[in-house]
Tab-separated table of C-alpha atoms in Angstrom:
chain	number	residue	atom	x	y	z
A	71	MET	CA	-0.319	-0.454	0.341
A	72	ASN	CA	1.386	3.535	-0.691
A	73	SER	CA	1.045	6.485	0.885
A	74	ARG	CA	-2.868	7.079	-0.302
A	75	GLY	CA	-4.069	3.547	0.175
A	76	ASP	CA	-3.774	1.967	-3.624
A	77	VAL	CA	-3.117	-1.272	-3.471
A	78	ILE	CA	-2.646	-3.426	-6.089
A	79	PRO	CA	-5.969	-4.645	-7.897
A	80	ASP	CA	-7.387	-8.273	-8.013
A	81	PHE	CA	-6.983	-9.544	-11.269
A	82	SER	CA	-8.610	-12.906	-10.195
A	83	TYR	CA	-12.511	-11.282	-12.170
A	84	ALA	CA	-10.498	-11.788	-15.350
A	85	GLY	CA	-11.850	-14.231	-17.672
A	86	TYR	CA	-14.832	-16.479	-18.522
A	87	HIS	CA	-17.342	-15.999	-15.227
A	88	ASN	CA	-14.445	-13.799	-13.564
A	89	SER	CA	-12.586	-17.260	-13.322
A	90	ALA	CA	-15.580	-18.638	-11.158
A	91	ILE	CA	-15.565	-21.952	-13.809
A	92	THR	CA	-13.928	-23.525	-15.723
A	93	LEU	CA	-14.229	-23.669	-19.420
A	94	PRO	CA	-16.822	-26.510	-20.626
A	95	SER	CA	-16.153	-29.324	-22.841
A	96	ILE	CA	-17.997	-29.762	-25.865
A	97	THR	CA	-21.150	-29.813	-25.339
A	98	ALA	CA	-24.252	-31.853	-26.145
A	99	PRO	CA	-26.218	-31.697	-28.736
A	100	ASN	CA	-24.064	-31.132	-31.087
A	101	ILE	CA	-23.447	-32.031	-35.563
A	102	THR	CA	-20.496	-33.255	-36.391
A	103	VAL	CA	-19.840	-31.715	-40.053
A	104	THR	CA	-18.919	-34.107	-43.043
A	105	PHE	CA	-17.025	-32.498	-46.082
A	106	ASN	CA	-17.309	-33.768	-49.458
A	107	ASN	CA	-13.471	-32.036	-50.849
A	108	SER	CA	-15.534	-28.447	-51.645
A	109	VAL	CA	-13.240	-25.459	-52.610
A	110	ASP	CA	-14.429	-23.720	-50.079
A	111	VAL	CA	-15.628	-25.526	-46.216
A	112	ARG	CA	-16.983	-21.692	-45.072
A	113	PRO	CA	-20.947	-22.116	-45.879
A	114	ALA	CA	-21.455	-25.707	-44.965
A	115	ILE	CA	-20.196	-24.730	-41.500
A	116	GLN	CA	-21.499	-21.197	-41.001
A	117	ALA	CA	-24.726	-23.909	-41.814
A	118	ALA	CA	-24.324	-26.268	-39.384
A	119	ILE	CA	-23.803	-22.910	-36.248
A	120	ASP	CA	-26.700	-21.806	-37.762
A	121	SER	CA	-28.364	-25.495	-37.421
A	122	ILE	CA	-27.553	-25.701	-33.294
A	123	ALA	CA	-28.306	-22.125	-33.049
A	124	SER	CA	-31.211	-22.113	-33.596
A	125	SER	CA	-31.962	-25.337	-31.189
A	126	GLY	CA	-30.541	-23.462	-28.421
A	127	GLY	CA	-26.802	-24.353	-29.284
A	128	GLY	CA	-24.666	-26.703	-28.594
A	129	SER	CA	-21.684	-28.176	-30.414
A	130	VAL	CA	-19.991	-28.631	-34.212
A	131	ILE	CA	-17.537	-30.755	-34.976
A	132	LEU	CA	-15.522	-30.908	-37.571
A	133	PRO	CA	-13.136	-33.759	-39.678
A	134	ALA	CA	-9.930	-33.727	-38.915
A	135	GLY	CA	-8.153	-32.789	-41.829
A	136	LYS	CA	-7.390	-29.510	-43.662
A	137	TRP	CA	-9.371	-28.034	-44.686
A	138	SER	CA	-9.437	-25.242	-48.150
A	139	MET	CA	-11.903	-22.144	-46.784
A	140	THR	CA	-12.657	-18.504	-47.417
A	141	ALA	CA	-13.049	-16.390	-43.876
A	142	GLY	CA	-15.955	-14.625	-42.560
A	143	LEU	CA	-17.464	-17.508	-39.726
A	144	ASN	CA	-20.540	-15.835	-37.711
A	145	LEU	CA	-21.056	-17.519	-33.683
A	146	SER	CA	-24.325	-16.885	-31.446
A	147	SER	CA	-24.977	-17.358	-28.322
A	148	ASN	CA	-24.418	-21.056	-26.872
A	149	VAL	CA	-23.537	-22.392	-30.086
A	150	VAL	CA	-19.020	-23.835	-29.792
A	151	VAL	CA	-16.545	-25.165	-33.208
A	152	ALA	CA	-14.362	-27.614	-32.093
A	153	GLY	CA	-12.326	-29.501	-34.468
A	154	SER	CA	-11.990	-33.357	-34.506
A	155	ALA	CA	-10.218	-35.065	-31.065
A	156	GLY	CA	-5.984	-34.205	-31.054
A	157	GLY	CA	-6.394	-31.162	-33.010
A	158	LYS	CA	-6.200	-32.509	-36.302
A	159	THR	CA	-8.723	-30.260	-38.273
A	160	THR	CA	-6.628	-27.919	-40.167
A	161	LEU	CA	-8.202	-24.976	-42.135
A	162	SER	CA	-6.885	-23.790	-44.120
A	163	LEU	CA	-7.514	-20.006	-46.367
A	164	SER	CA	-7.611	-19.820	-50.090
A	165	GLU	CA	-8.101	-15.727	-49.945
A	166	LYS	CA	-5.886	-13.135	-47.352
A	167	PRO	CA	-8.386	-12.642	-44.931
A	168	SER	CA	-9.876	-9.115	-45.575
A	169	VAL	CA	-13.156	-10.431	-42.226
A	170	PRO	CA	-12.226	-12.771	-38.990
A	171	VAL	CA	-12.108	-16.058	-39.604
A	172	PHE	CA	-14.216	-16.261	-36.565
A	173	THR	CA	-16.658	-13.608	-34.650
A	174	LEU	CA	-18.012	-14.704	-31.024
A	175	GLY	CA	-21.194	-12.528	-31.481
A	176	SER	CA	-22.401	-9.798	-33.985
A	177	ASP	CA	-20.836	-6.396	-35.012
A	178	ASN	CA	-22.991	-4.993	-32.953
A	179	THR	CA	-22.281	-0.982	-32.891
A	180	ALA	CA	-25.453	0.150	-30.475
A	181	LYS	CA	-24.565	2.008	-27.616
A	182	PRO	CA	-25.544	0.641	-23.601
A	183	LYS	CA	-29.126	2.443	-21.954
A	184	TYR	CA	-28.012	5.226	-19.271
A	185	GLY	CA	-29.485	5.726	-16.311
A	186	PHE	CA	-29.775	6.736	-13.175
A	187	ARG	CA	-26.464	8.191	-12.014
A	188	SER	CA	-24.946	10.126	-9.688
A	189	ASN	CA	-21.844	11.695	-9.013
A	190	ILE	CA	-18.919	9.808	-6.441
A	191	THR	CA	-17.603	12.517	-3.978
A	192	ASN	CA	-14.613	10.602	-2.685
A	193	ASP	CA	-12.083	12.719	-2.169
A	194	TYR	CA	-9.645	10.166	-3.367
A	195	VAL	CA	-10.998	6.762	-3.876
A	196	PRO	CA	-7.437	4.221	-4.663
A	197	ILE	CA	-6.807	1.698	-6.648
A	198	GLY	CA	-8.528	-1.544	-5.275
A	199	SER	CA	-11.255	0.049	-2.812
A	200	SER	CA	-14.682	-1.576	-3.650
A	201	SER	CA	-16.980	1.163	-2.431
A	202	VAL	CA	-17.977	4.093	-3.328
A	203	GLU	CA	-19.283	7.684	-1.507
A	204	VAL	CA	-22.195	9.005	-4.274
A	205	VAL	CA	-24.541	12.096	-3.071
A	206	ASN	CA	-27.667	10.782	-4.058
A	207	SER	CA	-28.147	6.018	-3.761
A	208	SER	CA	-32.041	6.362	-4.440
A	209	GLY	CA	-32.013	4.763	-8.051
A	210	PHE	CA	-29.497	1.915	-7.314
A	211	ALA	CA	-29.697	-1.381	-6.667
A	212	VAL	CA	-27.579	-4.258	-6.064
A	213	ASP	CA	-26.743	-6.636	-9.204
A	214	GLN	CA	-27.108	-3.208	-11.640
A	215	LEU	CA	-24.507	-3.038	-14.365
A	216	VAL	CA	-22.371	0.469	-13.616
A	217	TYR	CA	-20.359	2.323	-15.336
A	218	VAL	CA	-17.689	3.828	-12.950
A	219	SER	CA	-17.310	7.189	-14.957
A	220	ARG	CA	-14.503	9.813	-15.059
A	221	ILE	CA	-14.273	12.780	-16.912
A	222	ALA	CA	-10.573	14.056	-17.754
A	223	THR	CA	-9.652	17.548	-16.888
A	224	GLU	CA	-7.544	20.261	-18.355
A	225	SER	CA	-5.966	19.964	-14.380
A	226	TRP	CA	-5.305	16.250	-14.395
A	227	ILE	CA	-3.456	15.753	-17.937
A	228	THR	CA	-1.298	18.863	-17.087
A	229	ALA	CA	-0.701	17.281	-13.930
A	230	ASN	CA	0.460	14.142	-15.872
A	231	GLY	CA	2.667	15.983	-17.725
A	232	MET	CA	0.356	15.321	-21.440
A	233	ASN	CA	-0.043	18.897	-21.506
A	234	ASN	CA	2.145	19.506	-24.259
A	235	LEU	CA	3.107	16.683	-26.642
A	236	VAL	CA	4.739	18.010	-29.826
A	237	ARG	CA	5.920	15.557	-32.345
A	238	ASP	CA	7.455	16.864	-35.835
A	239	ASP	CA	6.764	20.970	-35.189
A	240	ALA	CA	3.176	19.488	-34.351
A	241	SER	CA	1.325	19.873	-31.101
A	242	GLN	CA	-0.630	16.126	-29.987
A	243	THR	CA	-3.205	15.145	-28.144
A	244	TRP	CA	-3.102	12.995	-25.498
A	245	ILE	CA	-6.782	12.179	-24.082
A	246	PRO	CA	-9.166	15.887	-24.714
A	247	GLU	CA	-9.946	17.717	-22.388
A	248	ASN	CA	-13.656	16.787	-21.364
A	249	LYS	CA	-12.887	13.060	-22.074
A	250	ARG	CA	-14.712	10.199	-19.779
A	251	PHE	CA	-13.242	6.676	-20.020
A	252	MET	CA	-15.788	4.098	-18.252
A	253	THR	CA	-14.902	1.562	-16.668
A	254	PRO	CA	-18.030	-1.612	-16.060
A	255	ASN	CA	-18.939	-3.348	-13.319
A	256	GLN	CA	-21.837	-4.362	-11.063
A	257	ILE	CA	-22.817	-3.293	-7.541
A	258	SER	CA	-22.723	-6.372	-5.110
A	259	GLY	CA	-24.449	-3.164	-1.913
A	260	VAL	CA	-26.178	-0.098	-0.603
A	261	ASP	CA	-25.719	1.074	2.305
A	262	GLY	CA	-27.504	4.405	2.574
A	263	ASN	CA	-24.804	6.694	-0.136
A	264	ASN	CA	-22.114	4.036	-0.195
A	265	ILE	CA	-22.206	1.601	-2.937
A	266	THR	CA	-20.334	-1.010	-2.778
A	267	LEU	CA	-19.425	-2.560	-6.025
A	268	LYS	CA	-18.179	-6.605	-7.289
A	269	ILE	CA	-14.768	-5.817	-8.346
A	270	PRO	CA	-12.500	-3.722	-7.183
A	271	LEU	CA	-11.576	-0.261	-9.156
A	272	THR	CA	-8.957	-1.223	-11.263
A	273	ASP	CA	-7.400	2.416	-11.174
A	274	ASN	CA	-7.468	5.018	-8.510
A	275	ILE	CA	-10.274	8.132	-8.552
A	276	ASP	CA	-9.587	11.827	-7.716
A	277	LEU	CA	-11.822	14.154	-7.003
A	278	ASP	CA	-8.639	17.058	-7.458
A	279	TYR	CA	-8.870	16.348	-10.973
A	280	LEU	CA	-11.735	13.614	-12.572
A	281	ARG	CA	-15.666	14.238	-12.637
A	282	PRO	CA	-16.827	11.166	-10.839
A	283	GLU	CA	-19.894	9.715	-11.667
A	284	LEU	CA	-21.860	6.020	-11.300
A	285	ILE	CA	-23.674	5.534	-13.863
A	286	VAL	CA	-26.841	2.477	-14.284
A	287	TYR	CA	-26.757	0.987	-17.646
A	288	THR	CA	-28.623	-1.519	-19.628
A	289	PRO	CA	-26.565	-3.571	-22.446
A	290	PRO	CA	-27.359	-3.649	-25.830
A	291	GLU	CA	-28.328	-7.134	-27.082
A	292	THR	CA	-25.669	-9.378	-25.553
A	293	ASN	CA	-24.269	-13.386	-27.257
A	294	SER	CA	-22.834	-15.125	-24.993
A	295	GLU	CA	-21.072	-18.734	-24.309
A	296	MET	CA	-19.219	-19.143	-27.619
A	297	GLY	CA	-16.093	-21.260	-27.703
A	298	ILE	CA	-13.597	-22.164	-30.374
A	299	ARG	CA	-11.181	-24.962	-29.668
A	300	ASP	CA	-8.824	-27.234	-30.880
A	301	LEU	CA	-8.457	-25.998	-34.117
A	302	SER	CA	-5.577	-25.089	-36.908
A	303	ILE	CA	-5.916	-21.960	-38.446
A	304	GLU	CA	-3.311	-20.969	-41.773
A	305	VAL	CA	-2.837	-18.278	-43.967
A	306	PRO	CA	-0.369	-19.558	-46.609
A	307	ASP	CA	0.348	-16.412	-48.564
A	308	THR	CA	0.877	-15.329	-45.252
A	309	CYS	CA	-0.402	-12.071	-43.738
A	310	SER	CA	1.996	-11.894	-41.711
A	311	GLY	CA	4.367	-8.631	-42.083
A	312	ALA	CA	1.584	-6.682	-44.215
A	313	SER	CA	1.300	-2.748	-43.782
A	314	LEU	CA	-1.012	-1.923	-40.834
A	315	ASN	CA	-2.276	0.114	-43.668
A	316	ASP	CA	-3.110	-2.779	-45.811
A	317	LYS	CA	-6.650	-4.005	-45.634
A	318	THR	CA	-6.821	-7.273	-47.396
A	319	CYS	CA	-4.536	-8.783	-43.988
A	320	ASN	CA	-4.745	-7.205	-40.715
A	321	SER	CA	-8.330	-8.139	-39.482
A	322	ALA	CA	-7.899	-10.938	-36.653
A	323	ALA	CA	-7.943	-14.770	-36.877
A	324	ILE	CA	-10.195	-15.002	-33.297
A	325	HIS	CA	-12.798	-11.564	-33.021
A	326	PHE	CA	-14.761	-11.592	-29.902
A	327	PRO	CA	-16.546	-7.710	-31.340
A	328	SER	CA	-18.368	-5.094	-28.302
A	329	TRP	CA	-20.935	-7.119	-26.243
A	330	THR	CA	-19.286	-10.683	-26.181
A	331	ALA	CA	-19.253	-12.246	-22.834
A	332	ASP	CA	-18.334	-14.950	-21.055
A	333	SER	CA	-16.581	-16.007	-24.301
A	334	TRP	CA	-13.175	-17.941	-25.436
A	335	ALA	CA	-10.926	-19.503	-27.504
A	336	SER	CA	-8.564	-22.751	-26.563
A	337	GLY	CA	-6.214	-25.282	-28.055
A	338	LEU	CA	-5.399	-23.313	-30.876
A	339	THR	CA	-2.844	-23.661	-34.009
A	340	LEU	CA	-2.586	-19.851	-35.639
A	341	LYS	CA	-0.134	-19.553	-38.471
A	342	GLY	CA	0.400	-16.565	-41.234
A	343	PHE	CA	-1.927	-14.314	-39.620
A	344	ASN	CA	-1.240	-10.113	-38.761
A	345	LYS	CA	-3.156	-9.759	-35.850
A	346	PHE	CA	-4.072	-13.092	-34.168
A	347	PHE	CA	-7.110	-12.043	-31.603
A	348	GLN	CA	-8.871	-8.762	-31.759
A	349	ILE	CA	-11.107	-7.945	-28.377
A	350	ASP	CA	-13.332	-5.525	-28.693
A	351	GLN	CA	-13.991	-2.618	-26.023
A	352	ASP	CA	-17.718	-3.929	-23.913
A	353	ALA	CA	-16.937	-8.042	-25.099
A	354	SER	CA	-16.132	-8.774	-21.311
A	355	ARG	CA	-14.999	-11.942	-19.341
A	356	ILE	CA	-13.471	-13.091	-21.923
A	357	THR	CA	-10.757	-15.980	-21.960
A	358	VAL	CA	-7.468	-17.071	-24.070
A	359	GLN	CA	-5.748	-19.503	-23.515
A	360	ASN	CA	-2.985	-22.660	-24.504
A	361	THR	CA	-3.009	-21.412	-28.004
A	362	THR	CA	-0.006	-21.461	-30.431
A	363	MET	CA	0.160	-17.831	-32.689
A	364	ASN	CA	2.864	-18.219	-35.767
A	365	ARG	CA	4.364	-14.727	-36.793
A	366	ASP	CA	6.133	-16.208	-39.934
A	367	LYS	CA	7.462	-13.303	-41.968
A	368	ASP	CA	9.118	-9.333	-40.279
A	369	ILE	CA	7.140	-6.130	-40.927
A	370	SER	CA	8.951	-3.463	-42.502
A	371	GLY	CA	8.881	-0.113	-41.153
A	372	SER	CA	8.367	1.038	-37.786
A	373	ALA	CA	4.372	0.541	-37.655
A	374	LEU	CA	4.182	-2.327	-36.033
A	375	PRO	CA	1.211	-5.184	-35.194
A	376	PHE	CA	-0.331	-6.762	-32.292
A	377	ASP	CA	-1.027	-10.638	-31.926
A	378	ILE	CA	-3.771	-10.180	-28.820
A	379	MET	CA	-5.350	-6.909	-28.408
A	380	ILE	CA	-7.441	-5.998	-25.564
A	381	GLN	CA	-9.970	-3.371	-25.598
A	382	GLY	CA	-12.384	-5.746	-23.588
A	383	SER	CA	-12.454	-5.914	-20.028
A	384	GLN	CA	-12.322	-8.867	-18.046
A	385	VAL	CA	-10.064	-10.837	-20.638
A	386	LEU	CA	-7.545	-13.822	-19.707
A	387	VAL	CA	-4.163	-14.581	-21.809
A	388	GLN	CA	-2.910	-18.151	-20.317
A	389	ASP	CA	-0.753	-20.987	-21.578
A	390	CYS	CA	0.122	-19.322	-25.270
A	391	GLU	CA	2.495	-18.817	-27.558
A	392	GLN	CA	4.008	-16.805	-30.245
A	393	VAL	CA	6.368	-18.342	-32.437
A	394	GLY	CA	7.769	-18.730	-35.680
A	395	ILE	CA	10.661	-15.820	-36.836
A	396	SER	CA	12.022	-14.498	-33.522
A	397	SER	CA	13.276	-11.902	-35.405
A	398	ALA	CA	9.459	-11.249	-36.458
A	399	ARG	CA	8.992	-7.071	-34.290
A	400	CYS	CA	5.505	-6.996	-32.472
A	401	PHE	CA	3.673	-6.279	-29.412
A	402	SER	CA	2.761	-9.439	-28.550
A	403	VAL	CA	-0.230	-8.603	-26.209
A	404	ALA	CA	-1.405	-5.177	-26.153
A	405	THR	CA	-4.332	-3.116	-24.694
A	406	GLY	CA	-5.798	0.410	-26.701
A	407	SER	CA	-6.911	3.340	-25.479
A	408	LEU	CA	-8.628	3.658	-21.891
A	409	THR	CA	-9.248	-0.193	-21.649
A	410	PRO	CA	-10.440	-0.989	-17.845
A	411	GLY	CA	-9.302	-3.089	-16.333
A	412	PRO	CA	-9.245	-5.083	-14.437
A	413	ASN	CA	-7.334	-8.059	-17.357
A	414	ALA	CA	-4.262	-11.207	-16.571
A	415	VAL	CA	-1.838	-12.280	-19.257
A	416	LEU	CA	0.157	-15.690	-17.483
A	417	ARG	CA	2.430	-17.494	-18.562
A	418	HIS	CA	3.272	-15.588	-21.681
A	419	LYS	CA	5.887	-17.088	-24.179
A	420	THR	CA	7.593	-15.286	-27.837
A	421	GLN	CA	10.551	-16.154	-29.461
A	422	SER	CA	12.816	-13.085	-28.399
A	423	ASP	CA	12.744	-9.750	-27.745
A	424	SER	CA	10.736	-8.423	-30.992
A	425	GLN	CA	7.588	-9.320	-29.227
A	426	THR	CA	6.751	-7.870	-26.380
A	427	ILE	CA	3.881	-7.633	-23.798
A	428	TYR	CA	3.458	-3.665	-23.787
A	429	PRO	CA	0.282	-1.090	-23.412
A	430	HIS	CA	-0.419	0.842	-26.378
A	431	GLN	CA	-1.414	3.721	-25.180
A	432	ARG	CA	-3.814	6.341	-23.290
A	433	TRP	CA	-4.538	4.980	-19.980
A	434	ALA	CA	-5.020	1.594	-19.673
A	435	GLN	CA	-6.094	-0.062	-16.819
A	436	GLY	CA	-5.009	-2.433	-14.563
A	437	LEU	CA	-3.255	-5.912	-16.132
A	438	LEU	CA	-1.925	-8.174	-14.839
A	439	VAL	CA	1.168	-9.572	-16.685
A	440	GLU	CA	2.262	-12.428	-14.841
A	441	ASP	CA	5.433	-15.133	-15.077
A	442	THR	CA	6.757	-14.471	-18.434
A	443	SER	CA	10.341	-14.750	-19.966
A	444	VAL	CA	8.186	-11.861	-22.705
A	445	ALA	CA	10.231	-9.215	-22.323
A	446	THR	CA	7.299	-6.009	-20.488
A	447	TYR	CA	7.107	-2.185	-21.073
A	448	PHE	CA	4.647	-0.020	-18.666
A	449	VAL	CA	6.142	3.190	-19.847
A	450	ASN	CA	5.049	6.461	-21.050
A	451	ARG	CA	5.180	6.159	-24.954
A	452	ASN	CA	5.671	10.078	-24.878
A	453	ILE	CA	5.101	11.689	-27.987
A	454	LYS	CA	4.848	8.000	-29.843
A	455	GLY	CA	2.444	8.012	-32.369
A	456	THR	CA	-0.133	10.189	-32.158
A	457	GLY	CA	0.382	11.013	-29.240
A	458	GLN	CA	0.078	8.326	-26.682
A	459	GLY	CA	1.068	8.932	-23.793
A	460	TRP	CA	1.295	6.929	-20.653
A	461	SER	CA	-0.313	3.435	-21.427
A	462	ILE	CA	-1.195	2.370	-18.041
A	463	ASN	CA	-1.692	2.989	-14.143
A	464	GLY	CA	-2.687	0.562	-11.881
A	465	GLY	CA	-0.600	-2.280	-13.650
A	466	VAL	CA	1.527	-5.406	-12.309
A	467	GLY	CA	4.074	-7.591	-12.956
A	468	TRP	CA	4.563	-10.563	-11.074
A	469	ASN	CA	7.699	-12.302	-10.808
A	470	ILE	CA	8.560	-11.305	-14.520
A	471	ASN	CA	12.495	-12.332	-15.650
A	472	GLY	CA	12.791	-11.411	-18.277
A	473	TYR	CA	13.151	-7.161	-19.371
A	474	CYS	CA	11.540	-5.183	-18.206
A	475	GLU	CA	9.777	-1.263	-17.903
A	476	PHE	CA	8.208	0.302	-15.600
A	477	GLU	CA	7.025	3.392	-14.684
A	478	SER	CA	4.451	5.309	-13.052
A	479	PRO	CA	2.074	8.061	-13.706
A	480	PRO	CA	2.658	11.147	-11.776
A	481	THR	CA	-1.301	10.631	-10.780
A	482	GLY	CA	-0.483	6.969	-10.159
A	483	ILE	CA	0.982	4.216	-9.885
A	484	ASN	CA	2.292	0.931	-11.758
A	485	TRP	CA	4.108	-1.963	-9.278
A	486	CYS	CA	6.122	-4.773	-10.427
A	487	ILE	CA	7.273	-7.521	-7.754
A	488	GLY	CA	9.950	-10.243	-7.905
A	489	CYS	CA	11.071	-8.903	-11.410
A	490	GLY	CA	14.071	-9.776	-12.727
A	491	GLU	CA	15.122	-12.773	-11.300
A	492	ASN	CA	18.009	-13.616	-14.257
A	493	GLY	CA	19.992	-10.840	-13.340
A	494	SER	CA	17.810	-8.508	-16.252
A	495	GLU	CA	17.228	-5.514	-13.232
A	496	PRO	CA	14.075	-3.912	-13.873
A	497	LYS	CA	14.124	-0.136	-14.710
A	498	GLY	CA	11.642	3.107	-13.929
A	499	ASN	CA	10.295	4.431	-11.692
A	500	ALA	CA	7.649	2.526	-10.689
A	501	THR	CA	7.248	0.562	-7.323
A	502	LEU	CA	9.683	-2.297	-8.157
A	503	LEU	CA	9.470	-5.009	-4.612
A	504	GLU	CA	11.608	-8.030	-4.733
A	505	THR	CA	13.602	-7.320	-7.593
A	506	GLY	CA	16.321	-9.630	-8.196
A	507	GLN	CA	13.868	-12.569	-7.106
A	508	ARG	CA	11.193	-14.738	-7.155
A	509	VAL	CA	8.572	-13.923	-5.155
A	510	GLU	CA	6.058	-16.406	-3.368
A	511	PRO	CA	3.672	-16.564	-4.028
A	512	ARG	CA	4.351	-18.011	-7.067
A	513	SER	CA	0.590	-16.698	-9.461
A	514	LEU	CA	-0.980	-13.590	-7.734
A	515	PHE	CA	-3.977	-14.324	-10.298
A	516	GLN	CA	-4.429	-18.076	-7.818
A	517	ALA	CA	-3.649	-16.165	-4.845
A	518	GLN	CA	-6.310	-13.969	-5.585
A	519	LEU	CA	-8.604	-16.299	-6.729
A	520	GLN	CA	-7.519	-18.470	-3.787
A	521	ASN	CA	-8.484	-15.427	-2.161
A	522	ARG	CA	-12.485	-15.323	-3.476
A	523	GLY	CA	-12.905	-19.176	-1.905
A	524	VAL	CA	-11.923	-20.487	-5.888
A	525	TYR	CA	-10.363	-23.060	-4.930
A	526	ARG	CA	-10.507	-25.937	-7.698
A	527	TYR	CA	-9.400	-23.531	-11.176
A	528	ASP	CA	-5.950	-24.606	-11.716
A	529	GLY	CA	-5.005	-22.137	-14.618
A	530	GLU	CA	-4.721	-25.281	-16.612
A	531	GLU	CA	-7.839	-26.362	-18.002
A	532	SER	CA	-8.508	-27.572	-21.128
């Protein structure tokens, strides 16, 4: 705990059903698809997905073999697509993907419906706190979905040193004044004007700098309980290394769009993509695990691609690996602008320091990186890009034994604990504790789960 009461966030709420249960096995009823050596098996797969969805949900089992297809499959609620036992199903793209191969949910651009709201009155609410005081609690009730809202002020932007960014003689805007950033949560208790939240805060609230509110919301139509498992997907005419401006080659292999919840990908082998996973804003409780991403060509130029881009919240990435050529530069896991936490990356692997775990821009909140040798950067990106500036607050590195730089913004805090075991001393002005050695518990994520009373979770379920 620092002098203002900030503590390490509780990251254990990241993942499918807040990691309270393991991923489901193949669900009945199911359809086993038969292919007739078609030049494109996508229509047959989509027909099976639509059929099982119309009957209430179940699993679509793809046969063993290597099958040619085009991208553009869409799942709806309660549908799982799985390869054959042993992971012997390969989907080979006959064209470079201009759309995702699999989209779990709908590309729903609808906005939530906002309800009752009230200003938060605490002078300071530290990271890790589970309650806030409001002016008026009459419209709040247990189990309501809420946003913890903060509005950026000129004084907050200035206090973080982000008010005078200039690159090539042109002014840059980090976060515009009056920008509202929203962290989803749920009410678990109401006592007078004190509201208790289900998920402890991953960002602080400072009344001197921010205009905070608690806002009830109703989401638009959501999709949930979708999964992809035990498949190989390849782009023979590789997209790895394509320019980020190439619209035919920068769609993700797997896309979790906004308002997708409690869904997952597991046991995948992906090759030749320039982006492997995209998890959008307002997607939540997503698990990506036990997946290999093969980036088989380096990019030309300085703008780097992403293996996994996280813009949603309560996202868990665990036991994934980036392979291919060691010189292929990328952000292996990154967060986007104002990405709300908690999110967690556990036991991630890459080929070299050319691939990094790196919050990319503009005040993401609450990311855990644990038990990895991947080069990790929680830093001020300053004038990079369009003025990406402070990229993360409330972030934690735990038992990182690779190269790492951790910095804390003036109005926030990041931690690196048990970092630098292999002699790579962590750099930066963040709170660096127990450096040069591995700490116990080995897994902060697992310990926090157990503190919630979740003991059956082993972190590596299939």
